[in-house]
Coordinates of C-alpha atoms in Angstrom, one line a residue:
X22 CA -42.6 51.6 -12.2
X23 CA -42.9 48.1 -11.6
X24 CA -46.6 47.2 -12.3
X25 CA -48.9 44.5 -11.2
X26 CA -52.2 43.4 -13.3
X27 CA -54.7 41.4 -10.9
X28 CA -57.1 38.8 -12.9
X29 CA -59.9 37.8 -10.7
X30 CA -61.8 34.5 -12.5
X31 CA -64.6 33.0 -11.3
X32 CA -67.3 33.4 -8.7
X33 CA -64.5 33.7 -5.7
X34 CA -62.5 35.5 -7.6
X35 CA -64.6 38.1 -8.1
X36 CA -65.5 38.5 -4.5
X37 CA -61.8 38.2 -2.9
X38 CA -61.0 41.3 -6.0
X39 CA -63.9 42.8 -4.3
X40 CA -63.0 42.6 -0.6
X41 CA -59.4 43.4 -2.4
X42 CA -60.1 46.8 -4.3
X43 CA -62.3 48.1 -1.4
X44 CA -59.4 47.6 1.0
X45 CA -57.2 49.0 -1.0
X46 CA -59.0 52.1 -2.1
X47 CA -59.3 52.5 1.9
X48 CA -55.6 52.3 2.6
X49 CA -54.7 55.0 -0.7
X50 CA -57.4 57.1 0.1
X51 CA -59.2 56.6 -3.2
X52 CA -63.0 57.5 -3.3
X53 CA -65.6 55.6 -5.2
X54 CA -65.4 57.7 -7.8
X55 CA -61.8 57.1 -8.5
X56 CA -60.2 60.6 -7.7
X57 CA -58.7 61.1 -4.0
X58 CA -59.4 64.3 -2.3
X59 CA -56.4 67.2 -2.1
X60 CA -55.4 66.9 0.9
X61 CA -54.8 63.3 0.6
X62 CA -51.4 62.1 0.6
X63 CA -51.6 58.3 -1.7
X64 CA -48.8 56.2 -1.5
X65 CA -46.9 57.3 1.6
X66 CA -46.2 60.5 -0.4
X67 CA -45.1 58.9 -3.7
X68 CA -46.5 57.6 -6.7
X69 CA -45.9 53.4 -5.7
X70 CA -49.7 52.8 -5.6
X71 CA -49.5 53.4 -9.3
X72 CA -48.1 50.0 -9.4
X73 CA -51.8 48.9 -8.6
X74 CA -53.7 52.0 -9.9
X75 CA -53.1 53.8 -13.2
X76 CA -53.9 57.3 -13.5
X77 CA -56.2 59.0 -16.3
X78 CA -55.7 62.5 -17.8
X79 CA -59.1 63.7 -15.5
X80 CA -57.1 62.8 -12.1
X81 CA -59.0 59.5 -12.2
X82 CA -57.3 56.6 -10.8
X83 CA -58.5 52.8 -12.1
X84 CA -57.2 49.7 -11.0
X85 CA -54.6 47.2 -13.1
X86 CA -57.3 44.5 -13.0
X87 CA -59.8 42.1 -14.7
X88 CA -63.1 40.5 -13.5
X89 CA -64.1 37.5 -15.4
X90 CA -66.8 34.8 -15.3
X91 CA -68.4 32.9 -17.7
X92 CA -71.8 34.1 -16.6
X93 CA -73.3 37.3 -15.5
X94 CA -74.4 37.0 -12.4
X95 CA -71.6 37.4 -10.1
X96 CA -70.1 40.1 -11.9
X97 CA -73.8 42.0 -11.9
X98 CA -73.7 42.2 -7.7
X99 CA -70.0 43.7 -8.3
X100 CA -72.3 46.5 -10.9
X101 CA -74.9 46.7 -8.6
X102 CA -74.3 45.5 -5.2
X103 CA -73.7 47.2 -1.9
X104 CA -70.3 48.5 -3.8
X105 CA -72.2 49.5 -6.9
X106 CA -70.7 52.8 -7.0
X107 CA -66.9 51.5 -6.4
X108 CA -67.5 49.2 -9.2
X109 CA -69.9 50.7 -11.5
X110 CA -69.2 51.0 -15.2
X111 CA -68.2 54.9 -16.4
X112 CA -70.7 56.5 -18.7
X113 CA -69.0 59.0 -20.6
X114 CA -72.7 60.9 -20.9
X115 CA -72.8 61.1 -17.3
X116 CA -69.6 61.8 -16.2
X117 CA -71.8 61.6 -12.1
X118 CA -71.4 57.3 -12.4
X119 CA -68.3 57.4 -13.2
X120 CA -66.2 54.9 -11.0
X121 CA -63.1 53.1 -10.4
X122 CA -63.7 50.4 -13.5
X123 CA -64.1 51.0 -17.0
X124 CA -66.6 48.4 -19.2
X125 CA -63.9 46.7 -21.1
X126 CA -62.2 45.3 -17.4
X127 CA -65.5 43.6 -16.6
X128 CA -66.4 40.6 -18.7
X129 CA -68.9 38.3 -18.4
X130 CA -70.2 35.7 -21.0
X131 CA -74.1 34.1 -21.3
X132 CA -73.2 30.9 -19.8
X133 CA -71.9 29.7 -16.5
X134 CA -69.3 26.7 -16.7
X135 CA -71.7 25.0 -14.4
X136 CA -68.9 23.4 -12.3
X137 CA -67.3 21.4 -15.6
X138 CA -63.8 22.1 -15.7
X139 CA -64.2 20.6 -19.3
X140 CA -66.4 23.2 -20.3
X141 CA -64.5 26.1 -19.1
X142 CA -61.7 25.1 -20.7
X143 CA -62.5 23.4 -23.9
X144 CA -65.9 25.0 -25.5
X145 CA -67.4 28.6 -23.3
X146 CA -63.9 29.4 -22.4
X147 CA -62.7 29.0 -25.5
X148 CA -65.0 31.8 -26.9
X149 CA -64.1 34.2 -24.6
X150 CA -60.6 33.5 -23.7
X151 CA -59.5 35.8 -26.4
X152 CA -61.5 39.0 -25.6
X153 CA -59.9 38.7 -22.1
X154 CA -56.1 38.0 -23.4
X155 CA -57.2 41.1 -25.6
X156 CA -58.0 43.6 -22.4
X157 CA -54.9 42.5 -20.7
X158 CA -52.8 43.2 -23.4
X159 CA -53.9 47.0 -23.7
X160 CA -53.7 46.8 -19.7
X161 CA -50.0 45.1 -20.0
X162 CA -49.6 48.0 -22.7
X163 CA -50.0 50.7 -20.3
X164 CA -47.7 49.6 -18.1
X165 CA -43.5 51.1 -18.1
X166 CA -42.2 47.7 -16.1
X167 CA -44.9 45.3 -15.8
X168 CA -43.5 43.0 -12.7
X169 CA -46.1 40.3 -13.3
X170 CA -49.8 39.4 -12.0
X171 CA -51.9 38.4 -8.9
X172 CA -54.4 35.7 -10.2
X173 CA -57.4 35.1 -7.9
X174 CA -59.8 31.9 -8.5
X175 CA -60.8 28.7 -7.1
X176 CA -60.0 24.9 -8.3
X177 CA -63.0 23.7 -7.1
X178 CA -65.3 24.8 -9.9
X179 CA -65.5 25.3 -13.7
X180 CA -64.7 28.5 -14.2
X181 CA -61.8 29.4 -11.7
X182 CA -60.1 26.6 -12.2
X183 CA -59.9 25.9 -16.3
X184 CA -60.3 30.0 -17.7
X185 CA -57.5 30.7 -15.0
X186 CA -54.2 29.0 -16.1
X187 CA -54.9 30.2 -19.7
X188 CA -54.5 34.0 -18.9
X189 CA -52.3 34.0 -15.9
X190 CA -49.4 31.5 -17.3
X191 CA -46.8 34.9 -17.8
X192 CA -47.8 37.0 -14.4
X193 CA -50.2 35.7 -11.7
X194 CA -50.5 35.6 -8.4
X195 CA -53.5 33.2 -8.1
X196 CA -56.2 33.4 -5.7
X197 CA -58.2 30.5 -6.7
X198 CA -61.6 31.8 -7.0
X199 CA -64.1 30.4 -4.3
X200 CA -67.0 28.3 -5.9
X201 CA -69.3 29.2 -3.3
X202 CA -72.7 28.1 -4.5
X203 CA -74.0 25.7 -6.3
X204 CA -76.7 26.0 -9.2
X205 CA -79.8 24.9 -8.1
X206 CA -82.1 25.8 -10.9
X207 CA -81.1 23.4 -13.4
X208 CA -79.0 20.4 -11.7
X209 CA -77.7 19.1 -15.3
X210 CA -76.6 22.5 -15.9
X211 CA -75.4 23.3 -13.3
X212 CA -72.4 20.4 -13.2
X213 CA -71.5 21.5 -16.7
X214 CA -71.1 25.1 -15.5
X215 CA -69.2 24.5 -12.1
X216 CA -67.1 22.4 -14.8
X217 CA -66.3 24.9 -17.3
X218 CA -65.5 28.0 -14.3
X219 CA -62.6 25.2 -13.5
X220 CA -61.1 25.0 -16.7
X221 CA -61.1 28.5 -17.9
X222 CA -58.9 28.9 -15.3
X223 CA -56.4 26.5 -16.8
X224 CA -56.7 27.6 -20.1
X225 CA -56.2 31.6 -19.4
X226 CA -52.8 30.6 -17.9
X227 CA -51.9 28.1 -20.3
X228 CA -52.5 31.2 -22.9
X229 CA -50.5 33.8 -20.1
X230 CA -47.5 31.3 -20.2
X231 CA -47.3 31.9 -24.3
X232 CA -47.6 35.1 -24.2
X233 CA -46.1 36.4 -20.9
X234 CA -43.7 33.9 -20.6
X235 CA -41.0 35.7 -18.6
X236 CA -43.3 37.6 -16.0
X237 CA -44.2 36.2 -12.1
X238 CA -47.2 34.7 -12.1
X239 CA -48.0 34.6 -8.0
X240 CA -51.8 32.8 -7.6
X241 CA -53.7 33.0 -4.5
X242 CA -55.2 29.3 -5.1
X243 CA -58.7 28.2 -3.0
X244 CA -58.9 24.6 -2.7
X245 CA -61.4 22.3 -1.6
X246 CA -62.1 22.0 2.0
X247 CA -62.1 18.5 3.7
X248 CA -65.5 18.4 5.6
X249 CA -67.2 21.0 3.3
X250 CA -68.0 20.9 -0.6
X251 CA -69.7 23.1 -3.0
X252 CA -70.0 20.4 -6.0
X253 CA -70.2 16.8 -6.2
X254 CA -67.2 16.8 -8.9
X255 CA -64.4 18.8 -7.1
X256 CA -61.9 16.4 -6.6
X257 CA -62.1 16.0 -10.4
X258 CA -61.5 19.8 -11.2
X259 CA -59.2 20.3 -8.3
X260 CA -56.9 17.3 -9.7
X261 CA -57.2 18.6 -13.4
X262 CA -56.4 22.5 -12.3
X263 CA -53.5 21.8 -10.1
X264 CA -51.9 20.0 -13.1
X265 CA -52.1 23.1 -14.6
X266 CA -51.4 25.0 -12.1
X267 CA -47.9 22.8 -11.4
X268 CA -46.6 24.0 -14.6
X269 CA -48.2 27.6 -15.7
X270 CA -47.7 29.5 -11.9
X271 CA -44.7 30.3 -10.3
X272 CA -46.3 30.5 -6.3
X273 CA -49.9 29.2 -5.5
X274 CA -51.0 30.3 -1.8
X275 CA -53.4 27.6 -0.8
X276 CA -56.9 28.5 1.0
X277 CA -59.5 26.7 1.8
X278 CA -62.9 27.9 3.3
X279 CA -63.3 25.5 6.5
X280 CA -60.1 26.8 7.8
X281 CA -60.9 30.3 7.1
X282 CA -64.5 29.9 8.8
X283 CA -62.5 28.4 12.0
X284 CA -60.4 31.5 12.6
X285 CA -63.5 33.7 12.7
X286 CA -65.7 32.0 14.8
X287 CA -62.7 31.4 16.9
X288 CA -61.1 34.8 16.5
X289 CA -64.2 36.6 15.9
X290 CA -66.7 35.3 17.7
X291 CA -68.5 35.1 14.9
X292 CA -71.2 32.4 15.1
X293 CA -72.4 32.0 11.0
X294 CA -69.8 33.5 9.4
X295 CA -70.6 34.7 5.4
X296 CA -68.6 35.0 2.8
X297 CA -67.9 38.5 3.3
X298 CA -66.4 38.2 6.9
X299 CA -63.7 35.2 4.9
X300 CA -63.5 37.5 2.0
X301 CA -62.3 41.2 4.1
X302 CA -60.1 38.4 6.0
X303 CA -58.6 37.2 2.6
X304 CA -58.4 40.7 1.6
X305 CA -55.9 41.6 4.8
X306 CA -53.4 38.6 3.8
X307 CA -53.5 39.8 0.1
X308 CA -53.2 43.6 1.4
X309 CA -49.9 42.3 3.7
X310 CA -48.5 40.9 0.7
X311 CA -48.6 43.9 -1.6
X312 CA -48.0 46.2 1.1
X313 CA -44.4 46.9 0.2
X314 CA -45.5 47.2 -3.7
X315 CA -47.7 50.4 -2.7
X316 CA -46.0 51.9 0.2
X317 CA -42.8 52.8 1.2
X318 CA -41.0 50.6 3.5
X319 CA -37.8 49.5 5.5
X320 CA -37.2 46.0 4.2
X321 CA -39.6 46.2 1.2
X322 CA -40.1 42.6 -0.5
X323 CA -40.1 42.2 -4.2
X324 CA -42.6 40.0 -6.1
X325 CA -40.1 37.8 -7.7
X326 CA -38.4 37.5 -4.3
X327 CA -41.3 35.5 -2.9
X328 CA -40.4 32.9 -5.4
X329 CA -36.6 33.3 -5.2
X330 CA -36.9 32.9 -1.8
X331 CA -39.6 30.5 -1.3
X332 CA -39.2 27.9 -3.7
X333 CA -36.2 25.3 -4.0
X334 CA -37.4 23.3 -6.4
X335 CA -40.2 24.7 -9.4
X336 CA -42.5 21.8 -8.8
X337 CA -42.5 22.5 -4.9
X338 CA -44.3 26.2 -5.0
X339 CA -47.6 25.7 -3.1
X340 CA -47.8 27.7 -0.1
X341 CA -49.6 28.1 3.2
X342 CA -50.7 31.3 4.9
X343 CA -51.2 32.6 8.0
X344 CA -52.0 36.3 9.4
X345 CA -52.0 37.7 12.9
X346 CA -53.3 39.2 14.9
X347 CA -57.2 38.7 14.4
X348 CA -58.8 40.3 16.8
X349 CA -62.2 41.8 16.9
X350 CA -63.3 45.4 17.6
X351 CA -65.0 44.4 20.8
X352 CA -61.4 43.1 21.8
X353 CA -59.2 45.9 20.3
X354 CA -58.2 47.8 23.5
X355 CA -57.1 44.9 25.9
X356 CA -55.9 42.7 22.9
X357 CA -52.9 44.9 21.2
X358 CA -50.0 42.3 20.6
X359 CA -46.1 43.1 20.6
X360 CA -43.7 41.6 17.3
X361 CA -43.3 38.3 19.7
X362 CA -46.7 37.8 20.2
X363 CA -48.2 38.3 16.6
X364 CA -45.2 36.0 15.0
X365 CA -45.5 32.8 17.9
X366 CA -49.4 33.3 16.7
X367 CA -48.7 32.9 13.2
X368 CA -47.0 30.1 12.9
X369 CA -50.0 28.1 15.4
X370 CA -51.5 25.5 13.4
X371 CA -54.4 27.0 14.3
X372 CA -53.8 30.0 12.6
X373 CA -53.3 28.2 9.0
X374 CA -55.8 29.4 6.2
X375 CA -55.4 25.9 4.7
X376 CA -56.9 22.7 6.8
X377 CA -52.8 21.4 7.6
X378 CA -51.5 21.0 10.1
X379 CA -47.9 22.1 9.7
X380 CA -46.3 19.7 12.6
X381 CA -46.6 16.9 10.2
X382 CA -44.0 18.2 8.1
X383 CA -41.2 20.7 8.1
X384 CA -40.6 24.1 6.6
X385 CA -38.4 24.7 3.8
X386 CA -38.7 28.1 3.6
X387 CA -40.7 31.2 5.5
X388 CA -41.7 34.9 4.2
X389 CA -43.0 37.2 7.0
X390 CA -44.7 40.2 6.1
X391 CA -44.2 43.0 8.6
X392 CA -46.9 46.1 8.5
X393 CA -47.3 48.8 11.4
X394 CA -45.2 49.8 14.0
X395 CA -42.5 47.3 13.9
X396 CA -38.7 47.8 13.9
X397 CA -36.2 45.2 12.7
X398 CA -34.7 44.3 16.4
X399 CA -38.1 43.2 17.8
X400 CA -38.4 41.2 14.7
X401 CA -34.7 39.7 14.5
X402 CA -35.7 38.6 18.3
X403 CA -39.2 37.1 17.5
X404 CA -37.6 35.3 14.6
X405 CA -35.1 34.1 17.1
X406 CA -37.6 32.9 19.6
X407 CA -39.4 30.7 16.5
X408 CA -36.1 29.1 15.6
X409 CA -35.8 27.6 19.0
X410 CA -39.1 26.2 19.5
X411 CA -38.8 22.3 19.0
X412 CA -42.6 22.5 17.3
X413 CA -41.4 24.7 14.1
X414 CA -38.9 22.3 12.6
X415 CA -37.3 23.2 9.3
X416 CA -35.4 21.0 7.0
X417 CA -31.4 20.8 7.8
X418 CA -30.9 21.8 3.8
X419 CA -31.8 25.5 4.2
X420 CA -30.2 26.8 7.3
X421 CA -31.4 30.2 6.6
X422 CA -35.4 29.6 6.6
X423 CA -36.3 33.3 7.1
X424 CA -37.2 35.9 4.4
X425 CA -38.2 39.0 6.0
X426 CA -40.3 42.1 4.8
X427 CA -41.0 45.5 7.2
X428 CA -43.2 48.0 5.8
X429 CA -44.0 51.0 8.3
X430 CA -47.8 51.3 6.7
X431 CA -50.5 50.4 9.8
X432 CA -53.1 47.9 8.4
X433 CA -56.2 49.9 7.6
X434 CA -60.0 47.7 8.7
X435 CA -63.1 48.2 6.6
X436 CA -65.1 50.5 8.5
X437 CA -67.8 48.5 10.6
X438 CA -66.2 45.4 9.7
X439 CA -65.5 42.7 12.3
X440 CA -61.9 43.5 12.3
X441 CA -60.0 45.0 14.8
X442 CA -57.7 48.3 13.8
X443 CA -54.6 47.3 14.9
X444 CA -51.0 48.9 15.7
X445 CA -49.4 45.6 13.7
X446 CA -50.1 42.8 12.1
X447 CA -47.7 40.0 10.2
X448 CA -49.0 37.8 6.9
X449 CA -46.8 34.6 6.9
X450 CA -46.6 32.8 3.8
X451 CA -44.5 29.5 4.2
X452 CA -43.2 26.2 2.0
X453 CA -43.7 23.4 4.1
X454 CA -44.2 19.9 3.2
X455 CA -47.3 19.5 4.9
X456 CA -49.3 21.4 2.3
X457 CA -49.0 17.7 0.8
X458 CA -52.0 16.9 3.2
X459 CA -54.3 18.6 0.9
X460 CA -53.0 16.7 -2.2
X461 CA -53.2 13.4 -0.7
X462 CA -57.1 14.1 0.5
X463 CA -58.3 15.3 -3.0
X464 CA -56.4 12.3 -4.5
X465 CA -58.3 10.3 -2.6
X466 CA -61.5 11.5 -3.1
X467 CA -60.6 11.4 -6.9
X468 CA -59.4 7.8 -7.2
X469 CA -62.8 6.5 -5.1
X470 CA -65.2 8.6 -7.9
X471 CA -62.6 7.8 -11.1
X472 CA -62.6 4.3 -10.2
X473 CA -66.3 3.9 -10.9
X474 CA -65.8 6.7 -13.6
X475 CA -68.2 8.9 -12.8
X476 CA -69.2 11.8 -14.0
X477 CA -66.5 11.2 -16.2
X478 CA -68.9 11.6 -19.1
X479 CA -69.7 15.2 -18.7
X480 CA -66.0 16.0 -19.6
X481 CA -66.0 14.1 -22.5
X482 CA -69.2 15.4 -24.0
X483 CA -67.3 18.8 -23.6
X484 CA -64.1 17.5 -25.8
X485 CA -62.0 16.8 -22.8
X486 CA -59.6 13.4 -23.3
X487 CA -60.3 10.8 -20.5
X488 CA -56.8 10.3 -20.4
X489 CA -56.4 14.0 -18.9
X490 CA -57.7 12.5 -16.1
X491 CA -54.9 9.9 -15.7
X492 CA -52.1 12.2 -16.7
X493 CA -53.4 14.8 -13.9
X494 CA -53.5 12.1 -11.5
X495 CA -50.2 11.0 -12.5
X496 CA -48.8 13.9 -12.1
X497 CA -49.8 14.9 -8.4
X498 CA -49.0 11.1 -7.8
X499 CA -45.7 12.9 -8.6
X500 CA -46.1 15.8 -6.4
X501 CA -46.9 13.8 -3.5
X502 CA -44.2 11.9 -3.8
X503 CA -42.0 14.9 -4.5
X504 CA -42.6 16.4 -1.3
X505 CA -42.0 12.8 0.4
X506 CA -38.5 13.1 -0.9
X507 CA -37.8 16.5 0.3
X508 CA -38.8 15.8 3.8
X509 CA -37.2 12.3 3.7
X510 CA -34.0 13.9 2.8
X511 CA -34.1 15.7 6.1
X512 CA -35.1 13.0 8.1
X513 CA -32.2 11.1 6.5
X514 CA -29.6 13.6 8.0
X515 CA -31.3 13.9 11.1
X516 CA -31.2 10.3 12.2
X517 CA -27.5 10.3 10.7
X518 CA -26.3 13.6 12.7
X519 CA -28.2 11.3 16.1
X520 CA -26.2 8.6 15.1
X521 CA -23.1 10.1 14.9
X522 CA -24.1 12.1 18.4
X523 CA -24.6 8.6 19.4

């Protein structure tokens, strides 16, 4: 068995694990009580959910996860929300509530981190940092072949983005949790929570790294949109966690909220769209992912393949994402797209679930994540079709490009969800240099604040260095410049192969 653990941090990554679990549970079969009715066949008729799920003596199956969050709040809607009985705690007097989560994989502290990457990292983080390495460790224990983890969070606040890279360092696949509100009862407060969410992130897979050095760590990362913030002092989080993140993850899969809203008022006609509609849509691209991890397939796609296949260089491992078709139910039966269709619609700028525009740069590398009926020729001839197009450029170093995964399992919808149930559907995830467009804009945005310092206080009073601040910056200074290189090295050979044409 080749397990995954999933650590969900943070306000937004507790509500993408949410949209996650519940779309899962859908796909196996699982009921909200944890146990999966006999005539139900889990798995595609073996047991390769149980890399996902793990199985108690009383048929009960739980999933390989951990909700955390400096504060309660978030983590109480998961106890008590419209889910409550998919995610309420087991009572062992009452064996009626029991559910899919047991108390020790739901922790919450007292205090939020009040959007201070500081204080999630250096003072409340540090006091509960421990109890969560703690629950993962009896998790990782319970696994034959742990493969490594899916971390879920969000850069932009305190607790995602500084409790995160402590845990997740040895096996993460980050989704960066979504700061989606900001505290408005106490506005000093507040910035020192959004702070500390940030930096728990950071520290949990700082702490991962130590312990789980050797496992993928695969983070599904939500970054800071460019018209739209959630807290005054993003750019300073977002800087600080992506230093972390540069060094403790293996593959981050950027998101960002704007783009995501974009697709489903375009897509789905939906005119206000709330955090649930992103969320289920998030949900799909993680689903699409893990796919070949829980069901049988043709060409199923190993974890540590994404990164053997998607990264040249270990600095260069941020990814964007794409997923087609999105189609709403009102559109369902007039709308259903053939293998050509759904992969010319994935790579459409328009389609990205990060605001970047991937005609800027070039690809170095491309995953595409089959699902539904789809057989390899129609995919070997859409594949060919994208290679041709002058719009897709990849770089001249990797003549390949194309990593590709086939897994025969339709996607499954939420019932009453916005979605469309669909024959087929493809998740792209792709290195291109363009992702550098979000770098440059949150440098930006830092150097214009950091200039004047401010704010800069409220990470010191938490025991933060200011020089942090300049090594972080330093080192996406770096990055930028990295993927600069990479794409000038390409350019290079083009206007040398002209020449020689010439």
């Amino acid at each position: 068995m080749r397990e995954i653990i999933s650590i969900h941090v943070g306000q937004a990554g507790i509500q993408v694990g949410n949209a996650c679990w519940e779309l899962y549970c859908l796909e196996h079969g699982i009921q909200p009580d944890g146990t999966v009715p006999s005539e139900k066949s889990i798995g595609g008729g073996d047991d390769a959910f149980n890399t996902f799920f793990s199985e108690t003596g009383s048929g009960k199956h739980v999933p390989r996860c951990v909700f955390l969050d400096l504060e309660p709040s978030v983590i109480d809607e998961v106890r008590s929300g419209t889910y409550k009985q998919l995610f309420q705690l087991s009572n062992q007097k009452d064996e009626r509530t029991r559910s899919y989560f047991i108390p020790q994989q739901l922790i919450s502290g007292k205090e939020d981190a009040a959007n201070n990457y500081a204080r999630g990292h250096y003072t409340i983080g540090k006091e509960i940092v421990d109890l969560c390495l703690d629950r993962i460790r009896k998790l990782a224990d319970n696994c034959t072949g742990l493969q490594g983890f899916l971390f879920f969070n969000s850069v932009g606040g305190g607790t995602g983005s500084g409790v995160l890279f402590f845990f997740l360092h040895p096996y993460l696949i980050i989704i960066k949790d979504f700061v989606l509100f900001l505290k408005k009862k106490h506005n000093d407060k507040f910035l020192i929570c959004l702070q500390k969410q940030k930096g728990l992130g950071s520290l949990l897979l700082e702490r991962l790294s130590v312990d789980y050095g050797k496992k993928s760590k695969l983070g599904f990362t939500v970054y800071p949109s460019p018209q739209v913030s959630t807290a005054v002092v993003e750019p300073y989080n977002s800087v600080l966690s992506t230093h972390s993140l540069l060094e403790h993850t293996d593959v981050a899969v950027m998101l960002d909220n704007e783009a995501i809203y974009d697709i489903s008022r375009r897509l789905l006609d939906i005119e206000r769209p709330t955090y649930t509609n992103l969320n289920r849509l998030i949900a799909q691209v993680i689903s699409s992912l893990t796919a070949s991890l829980r069901f049988d397939g043709a060409l199923n796609v190993d974890v540590t393949e994404f990164q053997t296949n998607l990264v040249p260089y270990p600095r260069i491992h941020f990814m964007l994402s794409s997923y087609s078709p999105v189609i709403s139910a009102e559109k369902a039966y007039h709308e259903q797209l053939n293998v050509a269709e759904i992969t010319s619609s994935a790579f459409e700028p328009s389609s990205m679930m990060a605001k970047c525009d991937p005609r800027h740069g070039k690809y170095m590398a491309c995953c595409l994540m089959y699902r539904g009926d789809v057989v390899p020729k129609d995919v070997n001839a859409a594949v060919g079709s994208i290679k041709t197009k002058r719009t897709i450029q990849f770089v001249d170093w990797c003549p390949t490009g194309f990593k590709v995964g086939i897994n025969y399992q339709p996607p499954t919808v939420v019932p009453g969800g916005d979605l469309a149930k669909v024959q087929r559907a493809v998740c792209m995830i792709a290195n291109s240099t363009a992702i550098a467009e979000v770098f440059s804009r949150i440098d930006h945005k830092f150097d214009i604040m950091y200039a004047k310092r401010a704010f800069v206080h409220w990470y010191v009073g938490e025991g933060m260095e200011e020089g942090e601040f300049s090594e972080a910056r330093e080192d996406l200074a770096a990055l930028e410049k990295d993927y600069e290189e990479v794409g000038a090295e390409s350019l290079q050979n083009g206007v040398e192969e002209d020449e020689m044409e010439v």
